[in-house]
mmCIF file of C-alpha atoms and ligand atoms in Angstrom:
data_model
loop_
_atom_site.group_PDB
_atom_site.id
_atom_site.type_symbol
_atom_site.label_atom_id
_atom_site.label_comp_id
_atom_site.label_asym_id
_atom_site.label_seq_id
_atom_site.Cartn_x
_atom_site.Cartn_y
_atom_site.Cartn_z
ATOM 1 C CA MET A 256 -18.426 1.085 -17.285
ATOM 2 C CA ARG A 257 -15.878 -0.968 -18.778
ATOM 3 C CA ALA A 258 -14.909 2.426 -20.922
ATOM 4 C CA ALA A 259 -15.329 4.571 -18.054
ATOM 5 C CA ALA A 260 -12.434 1.977 -16.376
ATOM 6 C CA ALA A 261 -10.243 1.447 -19.777
ATOM 7 C CA GLU A 262 -10.024 5.046 -20.040
ATOM 8 C CA LYS A 263 -8.311 5.068 -17.182
ATOM 9 C CA GLY A 264 -6.388 2.192 -17.158
ATOM 10 C CA ILE A 265 -8.814 -0.082 -15.430
ATOM 11 C CA LEU A 266 -10.610 -3.097 -15.706
ATOM 12 C CA PHE A 267 -14.000 -3.539 -14.807
ATOM 13 C CA GLY A 268 -16.149 -6.351 -14.627
ATOM 14 C CA SER A 269 -18.464 -8.859 -13.216
ATOM 15 C CA ALA A 270 -19.003 -12.760 -12.077
ATOM 16 C CA PHE A 271 -21.320 -14.559 -14.500
ATOM 17 C CA SER A 272 -23.030 -17.993 -14.876
ATOM 18 C CA THR A 273 -24.069 -20.355 -17.630
ATOM 19 C CA ILE A 274 -27.215 -20.194 -16.193
ATOM 20 C CA TYR A 275 -28.137 -16.657 -17.819
ATOM 21 C CA MET A 276 -27.373 -16.919 -20.676
ATOM 22 C CA SER A 277 -30.547 -18.381 -21.476
ATOM 23 C CA ASP A 278 -31.741 -14.109 -20.088
ATOM 24 C CA GLU A 279 -30.691 -12.238 -23.265
ATOM 25 C CA ALA A 280 -31.349 -8.570 -22.558
ATOM 26 C CA TYR A 281 -28.715 -9.793 -19.488
ATOM 27 C CA THR A 282 -25.992 -11.083 -21.218
ATOM 28 C CA ARG A 283 -25.882 -8.202 -24.121
ATOM 29 C CA GLU A 284 -25.967 -5.419 -21.135
ATOM 30 C CA PHE A 285 -23.417 -7.489 -19.615
ATOM 31 C CA ALA A 286 -20.977 -8.108 -23.236
ATOM 32 C CA SER A 287 -21.529 -3.655 -23.280
ATOM 33 C CA GLN A 288 -20.474 -2.918 -20.111
ATOM 34 C CA CYS A 289 -17.939 -5.712 -19.411
ATOM 35 C CA GLY A 290 -14.098 -6.084 -20.244
ATOM 36 C CA VAL A 291 -13.697 -9.044 -17.909
ATOM 37 C CA LEU A 292 -15.914 -11.693 -16.905
ATOM 38 C CA VAL A 293 -15.357 -14.225 -13.697
ATOM 39 C CA PRO A 294 -17.081 -17.967 -13.149
ATOM 40 C CA GLU A 295 -19.666 -17.017 -10.521
ATOM 41 C CA VAL A 296 -19.242 -21.216 -10.364
ATOM 42 C CA GLU A 297 -18.024 -22.573 -13.400
ATOM 43 C CA LEU A 298 -14.829 -23.306 -11.948
ATOM 44 C CA LYS A 299 -15.555 -24.034 -8.338
ATOM 45 C CA TRP A 300 -14.325 -27.678 -7.986
ATOM 46 C CA ALA A 301 -18.190 -28.787 -7.369
ATOM 47 C CA ALA A 302 -18.071 -27.591 -11.115
ATOM 48 C CA LEU A 303 -15.623 -29.307 -12.634
ATOM 49 C CA ARG A 304 -14.760 -32.276 -10.603
ATOM 50 C CA PRO A 305 -17.738 -35.158 -11.090
ATOM 51 C CA SER A 306 -15.574 -38.101 -9.616
ATOM 52 C CA PRO A 307 -12.091 -38.054 -7.768
ATOM 53 C CA GLU A 308 -10.537 -39.017 -11.490
ATOM 54 C CA THR A 309 -12.721 -36.291 -13.371
ATOM 55 C CA PHE A 310 -12.758 -33.150 -14.775
ATOM 56 C CA ASP A 311 -15.913 -31.112 -16.721
ATOM 57 C CA PHE A 312 -14.480 -28.211 -18.080
ATOM 58 C CA THR A 313 -17.729 -28.142 -20.505
ATOM 59 C CA ARG A 314 -19.396 -25.250 -18.489
ATOM 60 C CA GLY A 315 -16.501 -23.242 -17.898
ATOM 61 C CA ASP A 316 -15.054 -23.357 -21.935
ATOM 62 C CA THR A 317 -18.649 -22.298 -21.995
ATOM 63 C CA LEU A 318 -17.940 -18.909 -20.335
ATOM 64 C CA TYR A 319 -14.774 -18.857 -21.671
ATOM 65 C CA ASP A 320 -15.952 -19.173 -25.482
ATOM 66 C CA PHE A 321 -18.426 -16.081 -24.612
ATOM 67 C CA ALA A 322 -16.102 -13.344 -23.032
ATOM 68 C CA SER A 323 -13.483 -14.297 -25.741
ATOM 69 C CA ALA A 324 -16.125 -13.820 -28.083
ATOM 70 C CA ASN A 325 -17.439 -10.081 -27.247
ATOM 71 C CA ASN A 326 -13.348 -9.306 -26.117
ATOM 72 C CA ILE A 327 -13.597 -9.558 -22.683
ATOM 73 C CA LEU A 328 -11.200 -11.048 -20.299
ATOM 74 C CA PHE A 329 -11.319 -14.160 -18.210
ATOM 75 C CA ARG A 330 -10.936 -14.420 -14.324
ATOM 76 C CA GLY A 331 -10.387 -17.277 -13.056
ATOM 77 C CA HIS A 332 -12.060 -18.124 -9.796
ATOM 78 C CA THR A 333 -11.079 -20.527 -7.547
ATOM 79 C CA LEU A 334 -8.344 -23.602 -6.877
ATOM 80 C CA VAL A 335 -8.474 -23.908 -3.595
ATOM 81 C CA TRP A 336 -11.490 -23.096 -1.417
ATOM 82 C CA GLU A 337 -13.619 -25.324 1.478
ATOM 83 C CA ASN A 338 -16.329 -24.580 0.050
ATOM 84 C CA ALA A 339 -18.520 -24.972 -3.145
ATOM 85 C CA LEU A 340 -16.346 -28.477 -2.735
ATOM 86 C CA PRO A 341 -18.263 -31.957 -4.621
ATOM 87 C CA SER A 342 -20.523 -34.253 -2.777
ATOM 88 C CA TRP A 343 -17.630 -36.621 -3.576
ATOM 89 C CA PHE A 344 -15.344 -34.870 -1.870
ATOM 90 C CA ASN A 345 -15.421 -35.474 2.451
ATOM 91 C CA ALA A 346 -16.099 -39.176 2.327
ATOM 92 C CA TYR A 347 -12.457 -39.543 0.009
ATOM 93 C CA VAL A 348 -10.128 -36.933 0.964
ATOM 94 C CA THR A 349 -7.468 -38.113 3.743
ATOM 95 C CA ALA A 350 -4.574 -37.225 5.284
ATOM 96 C CA ARG A 351 -2.465 -39.474 2.395
ATOM 97 C CA ASN A 352 -4.066 -38.309 -0.769
ATOM 98 C CA ALA A 353 -4.880 -35.031 -0.539
ATOM 99 C CA GLU A 354 -1.750 -32.703 -1.343
ATOM 100 C CA GLN A 355 -1.834 -35.120 -4.628
ATOM 101 C CA LEU A 356 -5.748 -34.633 -4.969
ATOM 102 C CA MET A 357 -4.708 -30.714 -4.471
ATOM 103 C CA THR A 358 -1.646 -30.360 -6.676
ATOM 104 C CA ASN A 359 -3.046 -32.283 -9.610
ATOM 105 C CA HIS A 360 -6.405 -30.397 -9.236
ATOM 106 C CA ILE A 361 -4.508 -27.393 -9.587
ATOM 107 C CA LEU A 362 -1.973 -28.330 -12.284
ATOM 108 C CA SER A 363 -4.678 -30.019 -14.262
ATOM 109 C CA VAL A 364 -6.921 -26.947 -14.399
ATOM 110 C CA VAL A 365 -4.405 -24.365 -15.044
ATOM 111 C CA ARG A 366 -3.093 -26.054 -17.705
ATOM 112 C CA HIS A 367 -6.527 -26.032 -19.486
ATOM 113 C CA TYR A 368 -7.569 -22.678 -19.532
ATOM 114 C CA ALA A 369 -2.946 -21.293 -19.423
ATOM 115 C CA GLY A 370 -2.482 -18.545 -21.280
ATOM 116 C CA LYS A 371 -6.580 -17.426 -21.207
ATOM 117 C CA VAL A 372 -6.708 -16.122 -17.639
ATOM 118 C CA THR A 373 -5.938 -12.747 -16.850
ATOM 119 C CA SER A 374 -5.285 -13.365 -13.016
ATOM 120 C CA TRP A 375 -6.456 -16.186 -11.226
ATOM 121 C CA ASP A 376 -7.615 -16.894 -7.394
ATOM 122 C CA VAL A 377 -5.418 -19.680 -6.106
ATOM 123 C CA VAL A 378 -6.824 -19.775 -2.707
ATOM 124 C CA ASN A 379 -10.163 -17.555 -1.683
ATOM 125 C CA GLU A 380 -10.554 -16.994 2.224
ATOM 126 C CA GLY A 381 -7.856 -18.690 4.422
ATOM 127 C CA VAL A 382 -8.162 -16.978 7.210
ATOM 128 C CA GLN A 383 -9.897 -17.559 9.900
ATOM 129 C CA VAL A 384 -9.217 -15.733 13.837
ATOM 130 C CA GLN A 385 -11.858 -17.482 15.884
ATOM 131 C CA ASP A 386 -10.456 -21.177 14.913
ATOM 132 C CA GLY A 387 -8.020 -20.077 17.375
ATOM 133 C CA ARG A 388 -4.384 -20.661 14.914
ATOM 134 C CA ALA A 389 -1.397 -18.118 16.291
ATOM 135 C CA ASP A 390 -0.933 -17.440 12.520
ATOM 136 C CA GLY A 391 -5.110 -16.824 12.597
ATOM 137 C CA LEU A 392 -5.494 -19.438 9.551
ATOM 138 C CA LYS A 393 -8.731 -21.188 8.917
ATOM 139 C CA VAL A 394 -8.636 -24.468 10.220
ATOM 140 C CA SER A 395 -10.304 -25.685 6.227
ATOM 141 C CA SER A 396 -10.109 -29.375 5.176
ATOM 142 C CA TRP A 397 -6.783 -28.689 3.491
ATOM 143 C CA LEU A 398 -5.068 -27.510 6.297
ATOM 144 C CA GLN A 399 -6.383 -30.286 7.824
ATOM 145 C CA HIS A 400 -5.269 -32.635 5.885
ATOM 146 C CA ILE A 401 -2.087 -30.635 4.318
ATOM 147 C CA GLY A 402 -1.011 -28.477 6.946
ATOM 148 C CA PRO A 403 -0.426 -24.971 6.459
ATOM 149 C CA GLU A 404 2.007 -24.799 3.965
ATOM 150 C CA TYR A 405 -0.869 -26.225 1.593
ATOM 151 C CA ILE A 406 -0.947 -22.741 0.349
ATOM 152 C CA GLU A 407 2.770 -22.045 -0.589
ATOM 153 C CA LEU A 408 1.926 -25.576 -2.280
ATOM 154 C CA ALA A 409 -0.992 -24.274 -4.410
ATOM 155 C CA PHE A 410 0.898 -21.022 -5.039
ATOM 156 C CA ARG A 411 4.025 -23.474 -6.389
ATOM 157 C CA THR A 412 1.688 -25.739 -8.272
ATOM 158 C CA ALA A 413 -0.436 -23.227 -10.379
ATOM 159 C CA HIS A 414 2.666 -21.102 -10.995
ATOM 160 C CA GLN A 415 4.558 -23.840 -12.279
ATOM 161 C CA ALA A 416 1.531 -24.702 -14.404
ATOM 162 C CA ASP A 417 1.384 -21.154 -15.787
ATOM 163 C CA PRO A 418 4.645 -19.567 -15.291
ATOM 164 C CA LYS A 419 2.975 -16.586 -16.945
ATOM 165 C CA ALA A 420 -0.394 -16.620 -14.297
ATOM 166 C CA THR A 421 -0.824 -13.896 -12.250
ATOM 167 C CA LEU A 422 -2.024 -15.724 -9.351
ATOM 168 C CA ILE A 423 -3.415 -14.000 -6.668
ATOM 169 C CA TYR A 424 -4.942 -14.626 -2.606
ATOM 170 C CA ASN A 425 -8.590 -13.189 -2.395
ATOM 171 C CA GLU A 426 -9.620 -12.760 1.366
ATOM 172 C CA ASN A 427 -13.232 -11.745 3.063
ATOM 173 C CA TRP A 428 -14.026 -9.614 5.475
ATOM 174 C CA ILE A 429 -10.673 -7.557 6.074
ATOM 175 C CA GLU A 430 -12.419 -4.021 4.480
ATOM 176 C CA PRO A 431 -14.373 -2.666 7.916
ATOM 177 C CA ASP A 432 -12.996 -0.542 9.986
ATOM 178 C CA ASP A 433 -13.727 -3.326 13.579
ATOM 179 C CA SER A 434 -11.357 -5.459 15.661
ATOM 180 C CA ASP A 435 -12.465 -8.486 14.107
ATOM 181 C CA SER A 436 -11.716 -7.684 10.575
ATOM 182 C CA GLU A 437 -7.962 -5.248 11.876
ATOM 183 C CA LYS A 438 -7.486 -9.639 13.464
ATOM 184 C CA ARG A 439 -8.329 -11.073 10.232
ATOM 185 C CA ARG A 440 -5.899 -8.632 8.408
ATOM 186 C CA ARG A 441 -3.320 -8.723 10.623
ATOM 187 C CA ALA A 442 -3.569 -12.671 9.557
ATOM 188 C CA VAL A 443 -3.207 -11.710 6.311
ATOM 189 C CA LEU A 444 -0.478 -9.576 6.301
ATOM 190 C CA ALA A 445 1.279 -11.760 8.055
ATOM 191 C CA LEU A 446 1.052 -14.437 6.012
ATOM 192 C CA LEU A 447 1.570 -12.277 2.163
ATOM 193 C CA THR A 448 4.764 -10.721 3.987
ATOM 194 C CA ASN A 449 6.058 -14.958 4.741
ATOM 195 C CA LEU A 450 4.754 -16.237 1.461
ATOM 196 C CA ARG A 451 7.168 -12.808 -0.247
ATOM 197 C CA LYS A 452 9.833 -14.176 2.435
ATOM 198 C CA ARG A 453 10.285 -16.974 1.049
ATOM 199 C CA ASN A 454 9.735 -16.155 -2.727
ATOM 200 C CA VAL A 455 6.455 -18.269 -3.497
ATOM 201 C CA PRO A 456 4.946 -16.642 -7.114
ATOM 202 C CA VAL A 457 2.520 -14.711 -5.646
ATOM 203 C CA HIS A 458 1.347 -11.831 -7.138
ATOM 204 C CA GLY A 459 -1.792 -9.890 -5.072
ATOM 205 C CA LEU A 460 -4.600 -9.191 -3.038
ATOM 206 C CA GLY A 461 -8.071 -9.801 -4.109
ATOM 207 C CA ILE A 462 -10.309 -7.627 -1.511
ATOM 208 C CA GLN A 463 -13.853 -9.766 -2.305
ATOM 209 C CA SER A 464 -15.304 -6.064 -0.625
ATOM 210 C CA HIS A 465 -19.249 -7.321 -0.189
ATOM 211 C CA ILE A 466 -19.645 -4.806 2.423
ATOM 212 C CA PHE A 467 -22.238 -3.532 4.217
ATOM 213 C CA ALA A 468 -24.084 0.049 3.260
ATOM 214 C CA GLU A 469 -23.548 0.821 6.475
ATOM 215 C CA ALA A 470 -20.737 -0.290 7.070
ATOM 216 C CA ASN A 471 -17.615 2.111 7.740
ATOM 217 C CA VAL A 472 -14.840 0.539 5.546
ATOM 218 C CA THR A 473 -12.427 2.960 5.093
ATOM 219 C CA GLY A 474 -11.211 3.858 8.021
ATOM 220 C CA PRO A 475 -7.529 4.279 8.775
ATOM 221 C CA ASN A 476 -6.524 0.940 9.761
ATOM 222 C CA PHE A 477 -7.658 -0.668 6.632
ATOM 223 C CA ARG A 478 -5.714 2.281 4.998
ATOM 224 C CA GLN A 479 -2.633 1.486 6.239
ATOM 225 C CA PHE A 480 -2.978 -2.561 5.325
ATOM 226 C CA LEU A 481 -3.064 -1.357 1.806
ATOM 227 C CA LYS A 482 -0.011 0.809 2.451
ATOM 228 C CA GLU A 483 1.364 -2.283 3.867
ATOM 229 C CA ILE A 484 0.263 -4.649 1.171
ATOM 230 C CA GLU A 485 1.145 -2.824 -1.668
ATOM 231 C CA ASP A 486 5.232 -2.797 -0.551
ATOM 232 C CA LEU A 487 5.162 -6.272 -0.686
ATOM 233 C CA GLY A 488 4.917 -5.431 -4.203
ATOM 234 C CA LEU A 489 2.088 -6.917 -4.102
ATOM 235 C CA SER A 490 -1.719 -5.097 -6.382
ATOM 236 C CA ILE A 491 -4.966 -5.204 -4.922
ATOM 237 C CA LEU A 492 -7.632 -6.146 -7.384
ATOM 238 C CA ILE A 493 -10.984 -5.387 -6.033
ATOM 239 C CA THR A 494 -13.143 -9.019 -7.034
ATOM 240 C CA GLU A 495 -16.034 -9.419 -5.149
ATOM 241 C CA MET A 496 -18.035 -6.219 -4.752
ATOM 242 C CA ASP A 497 -21.417 -5.212 -3.678
ATOM 243 C CA VAL A 498 -23.165 -3.435 -1.228
ATOM 244 C CA ARG A 499 -26.258 -5.325 1.519
ATOM 245 C CA ASP A 500 -29.036 -2.921 1.946
ATOM 246 C CA GLN A 501 -29.864 -5.657 4.012
ATOM 247 C CA HIS A 502 -30.623 -3.119 7.625
ATOM 248 C CA LEU A 503 -31.739 -0.343 4.961
ATOM 249 C CA PRO A 504 -34.801 1.285 5.445
ATOM 250 C CA ALA A 505 -37.267 -0.501 3.091
ATOM 251 C CA ASP A 506 -37.849 3.020 0.944
ATOM 252 C CA ILE A 507 -36.131 1.730 -1.965
ATOM 253 C CA HIS A 508 -35.512 5.826 -3.192
ATOM 254 C CA THR A 509 -33.097 6.093 0.398
ATOM 255 C CA ARG A 510 -31.735 2.285 -0.375
ATOM 256 C CA ASP A 511 -30.593 2.938 -3.290
ATOM 257 C CA GLN A 512 -29.231 6.203 -2.116
ATOM 258 C CA LEU A 513 -27.143 4.993 0.609
ATOM 259 C CA VAL A 514 -26.789 1.643 -1.333
ATOM 260 C CA ALA A 515 -24.492 3.742 -3.992
ATOM 261 C CA GLU A 516 -22.988 6.774 -1.400
ATOM 262 C CA GLN A 517 -21.467 3.375 -0.314
ATOM 263 C CA TYR A 518 -20.501 2.750 -4.056
ATOM 264 C CA ARG A 519 -18.615 5.846 -4.211
ATOM 265 C CA ASN A 520 -17.240 5.873 -1.225
ATOM 266 C CA TYR A 521 -15.306 2.484 -0.822
ATOM 267 C CA LEU A 522 -14.668 2.920 -4.655
ATOM 268 C CA SER A 523 -13.183 6.218 -4.433
ATOM 269 C CA PHE A 524 -10.786 5.264 -1.309
ATOM 270 C CA LEU A 525 -9.388 1.737 -3.252
ATOM 271 C CA LEU A 526 -8.533 3.681 -5.569
ATOM 272 C CA GLN A 527 -6.452 5.514 -4.367
ATOM 273 C CA PHE A 528 -4.273 2.979 -4.458
ATOM 274 C CA ARG A 529 -2.777 2.733 -7.702
ATOM 275 C CA SER A 530 -2.240 -0.536 -7.271
ATOM 276 C CA VAL A 531 -5.889 -1.404 -7.833
ATOM 277 C CA ARG A 532 -6.728 -1.897 -11.325
ATOM 278 C CA THR A 533 -9.037 -4.555 -11.595
ATOM 279 C CA ILE A 534 -13.285 -3.700 -10.224
ATOM 280 C CA VAL A 535 -15.121 -6.742 -10.186
ATOM 281 C CA THR A 536 -19.448 -6.690 -8.687
ATOM 282 C CA TRP A 537 -20.354 -10.447 -7.596
ATOM 283 C CA GLY A 538 -23.190 -10.003 -10.379
ATOM 284 C CA LEU A 539 -24.379 -7.289 -12.235
ATOM 285 C CA SER A 540 -28.300 -6.351 -12.242
ATOM 286 C CA ASP A 541 -29.988 -7.578 -8.346
ATOM 287 C CA ARG A 542 -31.642 -9.733 -11.075
ATOM 288 C CA TYR A 543 -28.796 -12.378 -10.754
ATOM 289 C CA THR A 544 -27.120 -11.846 -7.019
ATOM 290 C CA TRP A 545 -26.845 -14.822 -4.223
ATOM 291 C CA LEU A 546 -27.614 -11.884 -1.906
ATOM 292 C CA SER A 547 -31.004 -12.449 -2.711
ATOM 293 C CA THR A 548 -30.755 -16.396 -0.742
ATOM 294 C CA HIS A 549 -27.892 -15.706 1.291
ATOM 295 C CA ASN A 550 -28.382 -12.593 2.964
ATOM 296 C CA LYS A 551 -32.644 -11.863 2.493
ATOM 297 C CA ARG A 552 -34.040 -9.396 4.072
ATOM 298 C CA ALA A 553 -36.510 -8.609 6.985
ATOM 299 C CA ASP A 554 -38.980 -7.673 5.988
ATOM 300 C CA ASN A 555 -38.730 -10.075 2.805
ATOM 301 C CA LEU A 556 -38.520 -6.568 0.416
ATOM 302 C CA PRO A 557 -36.141 -7.765 -2.967
ATOM 303 C CA VAL A 558 -32.178 -7.301 -2.147
ATOM 304 C CA ARG A 559 -31.204 -4.204 -4.244
ATOM 305 C CA PRO A 560 -27.217 -4.427 -3.815
ATOM 306 C CA LEU A 561 -25.741 -3.938 -7.438
ATOM 307 C CA PRO A 562 -25.530 -1.054 -10.059
ATOM 308 C CA TYR A 563 -28.598 -2.657 -11.585
ATOM 309 C CA ASP A 564 -32.019 -3.531 -11.149
ATOM 310 C CA PHE A 565 -34.483 -5.796 -11.084
ATOM 311 C CA GLU A 566 -35.400 -4.642 -14.542
ATOM 312 C CA LEU A 567 -32.364 -4.291 -15.634
ATOM 313 C CA LYS A 568 -32.731 -0.150 -15.429
ATOM 314 C CA PRO A 569 -28.987 1.151 -13.709
ATOM 315 C CA THR A 570 -29.074 2.407 -10.354
ATOM 316 C CA ALA A 571 -27.985 5.319 -8.296
ATOM 317 C CA ALA A 572 -25.567 2.134 -8.167
ATOM 318 C CA TRP A 573 -24.278 2.596 -12.116
ATOM 319 C CA GLN A 574 -24.160 6.323 -11.675
ATOM 320 C CA ALA A 575 -21.353 6.205 -8.313
ATOM 321 C CA ILE A 576 -18.908 3.394 -9.952
ATOM 322 C CA GLN A 577 -19.719 5.509 -12.849
ATOM 323 C CA THR A 578 -17.615 9.034 -11.117
ATOM 324 C CA ALA A 579 -15.037 7.073 -8.723
ATOM 325 C CA LEU A 580 -14.117 5.982 -12.202
ATOM 326 C CA GLU A 581 -14.251 10.064 -13.763
ATOM 327 C CA GLN A 582 -12.696 11.014 -10.600
ATOM 328 C CA ALA A 583 -9.996 8.375 -10.984
ATOM 329 C CA SER A 584 -6.366 9.001 -11.369
ATOM 330 C CA THR A 585 -4.629 7.006 -14.833
ATOM 331 C CA ARG A 586 -2.561 3.905 -13.835
HETATM 332 C C1 XIL B 842 -21.483 -17.404 -4.240
HETATM 333 C C2 XIL B 842 -22.080 -17.754 -5.187
HETATM 334 O O1 XIL B 842 -22.504 -16.637 -5.356
HETATM 335 C C3 XIL B 842 -23.415 -18.662 -4.991
HETATM 336 O O2 XIL B 842 -24.191 -18.565 -6.363
HETATM 337 C C4 XIL B 842 -22.797 -20.412 -4.666
HETATM 338 O O3 XIL B 842 -24.016 -20.915 -4.331
HETATM 339 C C5 XIL B 842 -22.218 -19.462 -3.098
HETATM 340 O O4 XIL B 842 -21.039 -19.071 -3.439
HETATM 341 N N1 XIL B 842 -17.396 -15.704 -1.636
HETATM 342 C C6 XIL B 842 -16.479 -16.637 -3.011
HETATM 343 C C7 XIL B 842 -17.670 -16.106 -4.111
HETATM 344 O O5 XIL B 842 -15.634 -15.964 -2.808
HETATM 345 O O6 XIL B 842 -17.478 -17.734 -5.426
HETATM 346 C C8 XIL B 842 -19.156 -16.462 -3.673
HETATM 347 O O7 XIL B 842 -20.221 -17.135 -4.734
HETATM 348 C C9 XIL B 842 -19.511 -15.837 -2.801
HETATM 349 C C10 XIL B 842 -18.541 -15.072 -1.499
#
């Protein structure tokens, strides 16, 4: 997949974790298939921040060293998110210290990896229309303690720490062709338009792409949205793709065909946009997918959302990714 992507000027990769490194067969397959590695948990606050005063880069560095030893690029995920915060966070954060806590974190982490990161997810999942704000922003602890300007501040601070870094706003649930997602798209577009107007250093939109096999994720509103994003001068990245087979029939062959068809369908659609130069799946094998705990099937059969199955055999999804890459135009 790495080679097929590279031929078209596209970077293919996946999330990875130090936890998987004891699995030699998986680690070897990862190194041969991936041109970029994204730490699945190691660069989140919960992993980096044992206490309000300290940083622990050990596991993040282990992943960086593994990537660079194998000639694999390294993506940063994620500087500001309301999840994966350390256990001390809620009792510690206040309106008085939140801004400094956030900017100090960004400065330290971005400086630590300066020159080593191909792109940073600076803010993750900042929109939540149901929270009821006119701007559609999520009422996270960051927003509550700093105000909506926390997003602009996060990007400016990351840029200050590493002026050459590519800075991404990463978002979920903006793919489906339904009214909830359309509201989310409008909020994301308004946010990014406003940031660009104010000359905030934001360079791209990460589309997580945790999609359901049966969902329509290639609708006209999504197409229009992607065009508007590119018109802002932003590039588009696929940052966390997997295809949920949660609602599909039990039969493995049927499931694999439908999952594969969604991979091909979605990737072919996205690859019509010339700024899409990064495709990251959220894991490579069904052996290690967050969906086995976060999105179980009602019949309790193991989920099959990724291009390799539990035995590390390529599935129909692997071929579908390959086909979408082969049919893509060169960037
Ligand atoms: C997930 C990890 O894969 C899990 O191991 C962890 O328990 C929870 O987070 N959107 C994101 C990712 O931006 O960071 C999440 O990763 C999946 C959803």
